[in-house]
PDB file of C-alpha atoms in Angstrom:
ATOM      1  CA  UNK A 267      15.208 -26.710  -6.662  1.00  0.00           C
ATOM      2  CA  UNK A 268      12.796 -28.264  -4.252  1.00  0.00           C
ATOM      3  CA  UNK A 269      15.562 -28.110  -1.520  1.00  0.00           C
ATOM      4  CA  UNK A 270      16.209 -24.782  -2.455  1.00  0.00           C
ATOM      5  CA  UNK A 271      12.656 -23.943  -2.131  1.00  0.00           C
ATOM      6  CA  UNK A 272      12.714 -25.568   1.184  1.00  0.00           C
ATOM      7  CA  UNK A 273      15.695 -23.292   2.655  1.00  0.00           C
ATOM      8  CA  UNK A 274      13.627 -20.131   1.462  1.00  0.00           C
ATOM      9  CA  UNK A 275      11.082 -21.184   3.658  1.00  0.00           C
ATOM     10  CA  UNK A 276      13.424 -21.556   6.443  1.00  0.00           C
ATOM     11  CA  UNK A 277      14.652 -18.095   5.746  1.00  0.00           C
ATOM     12  CA  UNK A 278      11.211 -16.412   5.774  1.00  0.00           C
ATOM     13  CA  UNK A 279      10.385 -18.207   8.975  1.00  0.00           C
ATOM     14  CA  UNK A 280      13.419 -16.427  10.464  1.00  0.00           C
ATOM     15  CA  UNK A 281      12.712 -13.014   9.111  1.00  0.00           C
ATOM     16  CA  UNK A 282       8.883 -13.187   9.564  1.00  0.00           C
ATOM     17  CA  UNK A 283       8.325 -11.126   6.094  1.00  0.00           C
ATOM     18  CA  UNK A 284       5.705 -13.221   5.091  1.00  0.00           C
ATOM     19  CA  UNK A 285       3.321 -11.486   7.927  1.00  0.00           C
ATOM     20  CA  UNK A 286       3.241  -8.687   5.257  1.00  0.00           C
ATOM     21  CA  UNK A 287       0.855 -10.518   2.981  1.00  0.00           C
ATOM     22  CA  UNK A 288      -1.140 -11.682   6.139  1.00  0.00           C
ATOM     23  CA  UNK A 289      -1.778  -8.239   6.940  1.00  0.00           C
ATOM     24  CA  UNK A 290      -2.466  -6.704   3.284  1.00  0.00           C
ATOM     25  CA  UNK A 291      -4.732  -9.606   2.052  1.00  0.00           C
ATOM     26  CA  UNK A 292      -7.014  -8.958   5.120  1.00  0.00           C
ATOM     27  CA  UNK A 293      -7.989  -5.339   3.634  1.00  0.00           C
ATOM     28  CA  UNK A 294      -9.500  -7.193   0.463  1.00  0.00           C
ATOM     29  CA  UNK A 295     -12.790  -8.528   1.984  1.00  0.00           C
ATOM     30  CA  UNK A 296     -12.713  -5.461   4.368  1.00  0.00           C
ATOM     31  CA  UNK A 297     -12.684  -2.726   1.837  1.00  0.00           C
ATOM     32  CA  UNK A 298     -15.667  -4.842   0.195  1.00  0.00           C
ATOM     33  CA  UNK A 299     -17.583  -4.520   3.225  1.00  0.00           C
ATOM     34  CA  UNK A 300     -17.006  -1.090   3.967  1.00  0.00           C
ATOM     35  CA  UNK A 301     -17.798  -0.146   0.449  1.00  0.00           C
ATOM     36  CA  UNK A 302     -21.023  -1.970   0.459  1.00  0.00           C
ATOM     37  CA  UNK A 303     -21.965  -0.503   3.948  1.00  0.00           C
ATOM     38  CA  UNK A 304     -21.198   2.832   2.810  1.00  0.00           C
ATOM     39  CA  UNK A 305     -23.234   2.838  -0.418  1.00  0.00           C
ATOM     40  CA  UNK A 306     -26.482   4.980  -0.219  1.00  0.00           C
ATOM     41  CA  UNK A 307     -28.077   2.231  -2.450  1.00  0.00           C
ATOM     42  CA  UNK A 308     -26.346  -1.187  -1.300  1.00  0.00           C
ATOM     43  CA  UNK A 309     -26.407  -3.827  -4.050  1.00  0.00           C
ATOM     44  CA  UNK A 310     -29.833  -5.988  -3.127  1.00  0.00           C
ATOM     45  CA  UNK A 311     -29.193  -9.550  -1.786  1.00  0.00           C
ATOM     46  CA  UNK A 312     -25.640  -8.965  -1.370  1.00  0.00           C
ATOM     47  CA  UNK A 313     -23.971 -12.426  -0.484  1.00  0.00           C
ATOM     48  CA  UNK A 314     -21.188 -14.662  -0.385  1.00  0.00           C
ATOM     49  CA  UNK A 315     -20.608 -14.671  -4.208  1.00  0.00           C
ATOM     50  CA  UNK A 316     -20.704 -11.131  -4.443  1.00  0.00           C
ATOM     51  CA  UNK A 317     -18.230 -10.658  -1.650  1.00  0.00           C
ATOM     52  CA  UNK A 318     -15.877 -13.416  -3.123  1.00  0.00           C
ATOM     53  CA  UNK A 319     -16.225 -11.403  -6.623  1.00  0.00           C
ATOM     54  CA  UNK A 320     -15.218  -8.024  -4.648  1.00  0.00           C
ATOM     55  CA  UNK A 321     -12.214  -9.822  -2.875  1.00  0.00           C
ATOM     56  CA  UNK A 322     -10.961 -11.239  -6.136  1.00  0.00           C
ATOM     57  CA  UNK A 323     -11.119  -7.664  -7.836  1.00  0.00           C
ATOM     58  CA  UNK A 324      -9.175  -6.079  -4.801  1.00  0.00           C
ATOM     59  CA  UNK A 325      -6.585  -8.877  -4.731  1.00  0.00           C
ATOM     60  CA  UNK A 326      -5.956  -8.525  -8.287  1.00  0.00           C
ATOM     61  CA  UNK A 327      -5.783  -4.796  -8.808  1.00  0.00           C
ATOM     62  CA  UNK A 328      -4.323  -3.691  -5.486  1.00  0.00           C
ATOM     63  CA  UNK A 329      -3.015  -6.027  -2.923  1.00  0.00           C
ATOM     64  CA  UNK A 330      -1.742  -9.490  -4.284  1.00  0.00           C
ATOM     65  CA  UNK A 331       0.672  -8.229  -7.256  1.00  0.00           C
ATOM     66  CA  UNK A 332       2.419  -5.936  -4.626  1.00  0.00           C
ATOM     67  CA  UNK A 333       2.572  -8.539  -1.901  1.00  0.00           C
ATOM     68  CA  UNK A 334       3.989 -11.154  -4.155  1.00  0.00           C
ATOM     69  CA  UNK A 335       6.753  -9.129  -5.723  1.00  0.00           C
ATOM     70  CA  UNK A 336       7.583  -7.550  -2.183  1.00  0.00           C
ATOM     71  CA  UNK A 337       8.184 -10.947  -0.994  1.00  0.00           C
ATOM     72  CA  UNK A 338       9.704 -12.410  -4.002  1.00  0.00           C
ATOM     73  CA  UNK A 339      11.805  -9.458  -4.272  1.00  0.00           C
ATOM     74  CA  UNK A 340      12.934  -9.689  -0.661  1.00  0.00           C
ATOM     75  CA  UNK A 341      13.995 -13.466  -1.073  1.00  0.00           C
ATOM     76  CA  UNK A 342      16.064 -12.417  -3.945  1.00  0.00           C
ATOM     77  CA  UNK A 343      17.691  -9.356  -2.631  1.00  0.00           C
ATOM     78  CA  UNK A 344      18.890 -11.097   0.533  1.00  0.00           C
ATOM     79  CA  UNK A 345      21.475 -13.061  -1.632  1.00  0.00           C
ATOM     80  CA  UNK A 346      22.696  -9.835  -2.569  1.00  0.00           C
ATOM     81  CA  UNK A 347      22.762  -8.124   0.803  1.00  0.00           C
ATOM     82  CA  UNK A 348      24.077 -11.197   2.717  1.00  0.00           C
ATOM     83  CA  UNK A 349      26.812 -11.849  -0.118  1.00  0.00           C
ATOM     84  CA  UNK A 350      25.848 -15.381  -0.287  1.00  0.00           C
ATOM     85  CA  UNK A 351      25.009 -15.300  -4.141  1.00  0.00           C
ATOM     86  CA  UNK A 352      28.785 -16.011  -5.246  1.00  0.00           C
ATOM     87  CA  UNK A 353      28.938 -18.715  -2.689  1.00  0.00           C
ATOM     88  CA  UNK A 354      25.872 -20.517  -3.916  1.00  0.00           C
ATOM     89  CA  UNK A 355      27.447 -20.862  -7.590  1.00  0.00           C
ATOM     90  CA  UNK A 356      30.653 -22.552  -5.539  1.00  0.00           C
ATOM     91  CA  UNK A 357      28.425 -25.398  -4.351  1.00  0.00           C
ATOM     92  CA  UNK A 358      27.724 -25.752  -7.464  1.00  0.00           C
ATOM     93  CA  UNK A 359      24.272 -24.292  -8.120  1.00  0.00           C
ATOM     94  CA  UNK A 360      23.486 -22.608 -11.222  1.00  0.00           C
ATOM     95  CA  UNK A 361      21.679 -19.199 -11.541  1.00  0.00           C
ATOM     96  CA  UNK A 362      18.745 -20.572 -13.050  1.00  0.00           C
ATOM     97  CA  UNK A 363      18.244 -23.434 -10.451  1.00  0.00           C
ATOM     98  CA  UNK A 364      18.966 -20.767  -7.645  1.00  0.00           C
ATOM     99  CA  UNK A 365      16.012 -18.269  -8.998  1.00  0.00           C
ATOM    100  CA  UNK A 366      13.739 -21.329  -9.739  1.00  0.00           C
ATOM    101  CA  UNK A 367      13.802 -22.540  -6.268  1.00  0.00           C
ATOM    102  CA  UNK A 368      12.864 -19.063  -5.085  1.00  0.00           C
ATOM    103  CA  UNK A 369      10.239 -19.065  -7.963  1.00  0.00           C
ATOM    104  CA  UNK A 370       8.988 -22.245  -6.535  1.00  0.00           C
ATOM    105  CA  UNK A 371       8.754 -21.033  -2.938  1.00  0.00           C
ATOM    106  CA  UNK A 372       6.771 -17.829  -4.093  1.00  0.00           C
ATOM    107  CA  UNK A 373       4.451 -20.012  -5.909  1.00  0.00           C
ATOM    108  CA  UNK A 374       3.653 -22.020  -2.713  1.00  0.00           C
ATOM    109  CA  UNK A 375       3.449 -18.524  -0.520  1.00  0.00           C
ATOM    110  CA  UNK A 376       0.898 -17.275  -3.206  1.00  0.00           C
ATOM    111  CA  UNK A 377      -1.127 -20.390  -3.052  1.00  0.00           C
ATOM    112  CA  UNK A 378      -1.149 -20.187   0.758  1.00  0.00           C
ATOM    113  CA  UNK A 379      -2.103 -16.408   0.580  1.00  0.00           C
ATOM    114  CA  UNK A 380      -4.928 -17.325  -1.713  1.00  0.00           C
ATOM    115  CA  UNK A 381      -6.408 -19.989   0.639  1.00  0.00           C
ATOM    116  CA  UNK A 382      -6.020 -17.457   3.733  1.00  0.00           C
ATOM    117  CA  UNK A 383      -7.793 -14.751   1.589  1.00  0.00           C
ATOM    118  CA  UNK A 384     -10.530 -17.494   0.627  1.00  0.00           C
ATOM    119  CA  UNK A 385     -10.996 -18.438   4.332  1.00  0.00           C
ATOM    120  CA  UNK A 386     -11.138 -14.736   5.490  1.00  0.00           C
ATOM    121  CA  UNK A 387     -13.827 -14.165   2.866  1.00  0.00           C
ATOM    122  CA  UNK A 388     -15.677 -17.218   3.907  1.00  0.00           C
ATOM    123  CA  UNK A 389     -15.656 -16.069   7.593  1.00  0.00           C
ATOM    124  CA  UNK A 390     -16.700 -12.700   6.901  1.00  0.00           C
ATOM    125  CA  UNK A 391     -19.416 -13.906   4.610  1.00  0.00           C
ATOM    126  CA  UNK A 392     -20.635 -15.958   7.255  1.00  0.00           C
ATOM    127  CA  UNK A 393     -20.783 -13.102   9.606  1.00  0.00           C
ATOM    128  CA  UNK A 394     -22.227 -10.288   7.834  1.00  0.00           C
ATOM    129  CA  UNK A 395     -23.436 -11.665   4.270  1.00  0.00           C
ATOM    130  CA  UNK A 396     -24.425 -15.241   4.619  1.00  0.00           C
ATOM    131  CA  UNK A 397     -26.629 -15.327   1.652  1.00  0.00           C
ATOM    132  CA  UNK A 398     -25.659 -17.796  -0.740  1.00  0.00           C
ATOM    133  CA  UNK A 399     -23.015 -19.534   1.595  1.00  0.00           C
ATOM    134  CA  UNK A 400     -23.051 -23.109   1.199  1.00  0.00           C
ATOM    135  CA  UNK A 401     -20.740 -26.084   1.569  1.00  0.00           C
ATOM    136  CA  UNK A 402     -21.707 -26.540  -2.286  1.00  0.00           C
ATOM    137  CA  UNK A 403     -20.740 -22.879  -2.997  1.00  0.00           C
ATOM    138  CA  UNK A 404     -17.718 -22.753  -1.108  1.00  0.00           C
ATOM    139  CA  UNK A 405     -15.438 -24.796  -3.120  1.00  0.00           C
ATOM    140  CA  UNK A 406     -15.928 -23.352  -6.509  1.00  0.00           C
ATOM    141  CA  UNK A 407     -15.916 -19.691  -5.236  1.00  0.00           C
ATOM    142  CA  UNK A 408     -12.791 -20.348  -3.022  1.00  0.00           C
ATOM    143  CA  UNK A 409     -11.396 -22.049  -6.296  1.00  0.00           C
ATOM    144  CA  UNK A 410     -11.806 -18.844  -8.047  1.00  0.00           C
ATOM    145  CA  UNK A 411      -9.583 -16.736  -5.623  1.00  0.00           C
ATOM    146  CA  UNK A 412      -6.873 -19.486  -5.928  1.00  0.00           C
ATOM    147  CA  UNK A 413      -6.916 -19.561  -9.902  1.00  0.00           C
ATOM    148  CA  UNK A 414      -6.766 -15.814  -9.981  1.00  0.00           C
ATOM    149  CA  UNK A 415      -3.996 -15.745  -7.655  1.00  0.00           C
ATOM    150  CA  UNK A 416      -1.728 -18.381  -9.757  1.00  0.00           C
ATOM    151  CA  UNK A 417      -2.499 -16.295 -12.782  1.00  0.00           C
ATOM    152  CA  UNK A 418      -1.429 -13.033 -11.005  1.00  0.00           C
ATOM    153  CA  UNK A 419       1.723 -15.046 -10.108  1.00  0.00           C
ATOM    154  CA  UNK A 420       2.504 -15.614 -13.854  1.00  0.00           C
ATOM    155  CA  UNK A 421       1.591 -11.999 -14.507  1.00  0.00           C
ATOM    156  CA  UNK A 422       4.301 -10.712 -12.211  1.00  0.00           C
ATOM    157  CA  UNK A 423       6.972 -13.237 -13.177  1.00  0.00           C
ATOM    158  CA  UNK A 424       8.565 -10.786 -15.823  1.00  0.00           C
ATOM    159  CA  UNK A 425       8.780  -8.120 -12.863  1.00  0.00           C
ATOM    160  CA  UNK A 426      10.224 -10.737 -10.521  1.00  0.00           C
ATOM    161  CA  UNK A 427      13.043 -11.894 -12.979  1.00  0.00           C
ATOM    162  CA  UNK A 428      13.917  -8.290 -13.610  1.00  0.00           C
ATOM    163  CA  UNK A 429      14.069  -7.780  -9.889  1.00  0.00           C
ATOM    164  CA  UNK A 430      16.624 -10.865  -9.751  1.00  0.00           C
ATOM    165  CA  UNK A 431      19.266  -8.755 -12.016  1.00  0.00           C
ATOM    166  CA  UNK A 432      20.648  -6.089  -9.500  1.00  0.00           C
ATOM    167  CA  UNK A 433      20.922  -5.586  -5.665  1.00  0.00           C
ATOM    168  CA  UNK A 434      17.952  -3.631  -4.106  1.00  0.00           C
ATOM    169  CA  UNK A 435      15.564  -3.613  -7.014  1.00  0.00           C
ATOM    170  CA  UNK A 436      12.874  -5.347  -5.005  1.00  0.00           C
ATOM    171  CA  UNK A 437      11.629  -2.203  -3.397  1.00  0.00           C
ATOM    172  CA  UNK A 438      11.206  -0.457  -7.008  1.00  0.00           C
ATOM    173  CA  UNK A 439       9.652  -3.618  -8.208  1.00  0.00           C
ATOM    174  CA  UNK A 440       7.144  -3.563  -5.533  1.00  0.00           C
ATOM    175  CA  UNK A 441       6.172  -0.062  -6.484  1.00  0.00           C
ATOM    176  CA  UNK A 442       6.120  -0.993 -10.180  1.00  0.00           C
ATOM    177  CA  UNK A 443       3.928  -4.083  -8.840  1.00  0.00           C
ATOM    178  CA  UNK A 444       1.220  -1.747  -7.224  1.00  0.00           C
ATOM    179  CA  UNK A 445       1.199   0.520 -10.532  1.00  0.00           C
ATOM    180  CA  UNK A 446       1.036  -2.878 -12.742  1.00  0.00           C
ATOM    181  CA  UNK A 447      -2.147  -3.931 -10.525  1.00  0.00           C
ATOM    182  CA  UNK A 448      -3.647  -0.486 -10.609  1.00  0.00           C
ATOM    183  CA  UNK A 449      -3.735   0.265 -14.198  1.00  0.00           C
ATOM    184  CA  UNK A 450      -5.705  -3.253 -14.480  1.00  0.00           C
ATOM    185  CA  UNK A 451      -8.814  -1.097 -13.287  1.00  0.00           C
ATOM    186  CA  UNK A 452      -8.997   1.202 -16.036  1.00  0.00           C
ATOM    187  CA  UNK A 453      -7.940  -1.585 -18.558  1.00  0.00           C
ATOM    188  CA  UNK A 454     -10.585  -3.943 -17.371  1.00  0.00           C
ATOM    189  CA  UNK A 455     -13.251  -1.098 -17.568  1.00  0.00           C
ATOM    190  CA  UNK A 456     -12.535  -0.315 -21.283  1.00  0.00           C
ATOM    191  CA  UNK A 457     -12.726  -4.031 -22.574  1.00  0.00           C
ATOM    192  CA  UNK A 458      -8.803  -4.911 -22.667  1.00  0.00           C
ATOM    193  CA  UNK A 459      -9.073  -7.441 -19.608  1.00  0.00           C
ATOM    194  CA  UNK A 460      -7.999 -10.303 -21.666  1.00  0.00           C
ATOM    195  CA  UNK A 461      -4.988  -8.426 -23.179  1.00  0.00           C
ATOM    196  CA  UNK A 462      -3.696  -7.236 -19.819  1.00  0.00           C
ATOM    197  CA  UNK A 463      -1.484  -9.695 -17.816  1.00  0.00           C
ATOM    198  CA  UNK A 464      -2.707  -8.616 -14.461  1.00  0.00           C
ATOM    199  CA  UNK A 465      -6.608  -9.064 -15.357  1.00  0.00           C
ATOM    200  CA  UNK A 466      -6.048 -11.983 -17.784  1.00  0.00           C
ATOM    201  CA  UNK A 467      -6.963 -14.700 -14.903  1.00  0.00           C
ATOM    202  CA  UNK A 468     -10.298 -12.738 -14.379  1.00  0.00           C
ATOM    203  CA  UNK A 469     -11.550 -14.185 -18.038  1.00  0.00           C
ATOM    204  CA  UNK A 470     -10.288 -17.796 -16.895  1.00  0.00           C
ATOM    205  CA  UNK A 471     -13.087 -17.908 -14.028  1.00  0.00           C
ATOM    206  CA  UNK A 472     -15.684 -15.702 -16.012  1.00  0.00           C
ATOM    207  CA  UNK A 473     -15.417 -13.089 -13.653  1.00  0.00           C
ATOM    208  CA  UNK A 474     -18.388 -10.568 -14.048  1.00  0.00           C
ATOM    209  CA  UNK A 475     -17.944  -8.157 -10.913  1.00  0.00           C
ATOM    210  CA  UNK A 476     -19.950  -7.807  -7.981  1.00  0.00           C
ATOM    211  CA  UNK A 477     -23.302  -7.345  -9.737  1.00  0.00           C
ATOM    212  CA  UNK A 478     -22.654 -10.727 -11.744  1.00  0.00           C
ATOM    213  CA  UNK A 479     -23.645  -9.173 -15.183  1.00  0.00           C
ATOM    214  CA  UNK A 480     -22.936 -10.613 -18.427  1.00  0.00           C
ATOM    215  CA  UNK A 481     -19.448  -9.585 -19.655  1.00  0.00           C
ATOM    216  CA  UNK A 482     -18.209 -11.516 -22.672  1.00  0.00           C
ATOM    217  CA  UNK A 483     -14.543 -11.881 -22.921  1.00  0.00           C
ATOM    218  CA  UNK A 484     -12.260 -14.195 -24.862  1.00  0.00           C
ATOM    219  CA  UNK A 485     -10.590 -16.927 -23.143  1.00  0.00           C
ATOM    220  CA  UNK A 486      -7.860 -17.871 -25.965  1.00  0.00           C
ATOM    221  CA  UNK A 487      -6.439 -14.352 -25.891  1.00  0.00           C
ATOM    222  CA  UNK A 488      -6.197 -14.278 -22.066  1.00  0.00           C
ATOM    223  CA  UNK A 489      -4.287 -17.741 -22.032  1.00  0.00           C
ATOM    224  CA  UNK A 490      -2.285 -16.363 -24.825  1.00  0.00           C
ATOM    225  CA  UNK A 491      -1.391 -13.526 -22.967  1.00  0.00           C
ATOM    226  CA  UNK A 492      -0.395 -15.465 -19.605  1.00  0.00           C
ATOM    227  CA  UNK A 493       1.733 -17.744 -21.895  1.00  0.00           C
ATOM    228  CA  UNK A 494       3.677 -14.726 -23.276  1.00  0.00           C
ATOM    229  CA  UNK A 495       4.496 -13.553 -19.840  1.00  0.00           C
ATOM    230  CA  UNK A 496       5.957 -17.174 -18.783  1.00  0.00           C
ATOM    231  CA  UNK A 497       7.984 -16.696 -22.583  1.00  0.00           C
ATOM    232  CA  UNK A 498       9.156 -13.584 -21.484  1.00  0.00           C
ATOM    233  CA  UNK A 499      10.017 -14.477 -18.123  1.00  0.00           C
ATOM    234  CA  UNK A 500      12.256 -17.354 -19.474  1.00  0.00           C
ATOM    235  CA  UNK A 501      13.972 -14.726 -21.972  1.00  0.00           C
ATOM    236  CA  UNK A 502      14.686 -11.968 -18.935  1.00  0.00           C
ATOM    237  CA  UNK A 503      16.134 -15.046 -16.915  1.00  0.00           C
ATOM    238  CA  UNK A 504      18.227 -16.451 -19.731  1.00  0.00           C
ATOM    239  CA  UNK A 505      19.821 -12.971 -20.516  1.00  0.00           C
ATOM    240  CA  UNK A 506      20.477 -12.145 -16.739  1.00  0.00           C
ATOM    241  CA  UNK A 507      21.995 -15.719 -16.201  1.00  0.00           C
ATOM    242  CA  UNK A 508      24.453 -15.009 -19.190  1.00  0.00           C
ATOM    243  CA  UNK A 509      25.645 -11.813 -17.211  1.00  0.00           C
ATOM    244  CA  UNK A 510      25.624 -13.549 -13.947  1.00  0.00           C
ATOM    245  CA  UNK A 511      28.012 -16.127 -15.346  1.00  0.00           C
ATOM    246  CA  UNK A 512      30.282 -13.656 -16.788  1.00  0.00           C
ATOM    247  CA  UNK A 513      30.471 -11.746 -13.418  1.00  0.00           C
TER     248      UNK A 513
END
């Protein structure tokens, strides 16, 4: 599986599709900056921690899910469009091994995207909102961005597994990913943050929004929600592997 993941990085390097994520994640801290500047009554003492929280919010509900689904779906769809799927099974490589290799590559890309997003946030904060920015605060705040990114990866796994089943599903999956993330906005606002997979990761980092107001949530429910996504992903992958083997 690690060898397959390494091959995926070689393919990504050739087609440069990863650049999409570099551009999209740039907008998370930029939207936060523009929002703060445009407010009639800006948040007092808006600083590094506030910018991190806003970046996490836009990553979670707008940009990161659709970026990951688009990238992962593209990696999967190439096997169909290039007619390499059946050839892979002759090697032999099982359906589960092939998909797991792609999922490992996507997990690593998710980590890299989150590190990139954290670095952008630090640089923008240093330039515009330096209050609270220090060597002590950088590690835990950047860690929040990475943790939420990994939780989002778990949340989109069922969509990715569904995307594996047929050719050209990745565009529909990307649209679904956007809606999946967007609905996290009203869900989190109505106290259902722990039950919704996209926003469950916010509970793990004790996310309180840009104002840092107290907001109690149930950690156990959030963890159970993410574990359910892992189980659902395995079930989808299992049934699709049986279909693939029959074909």
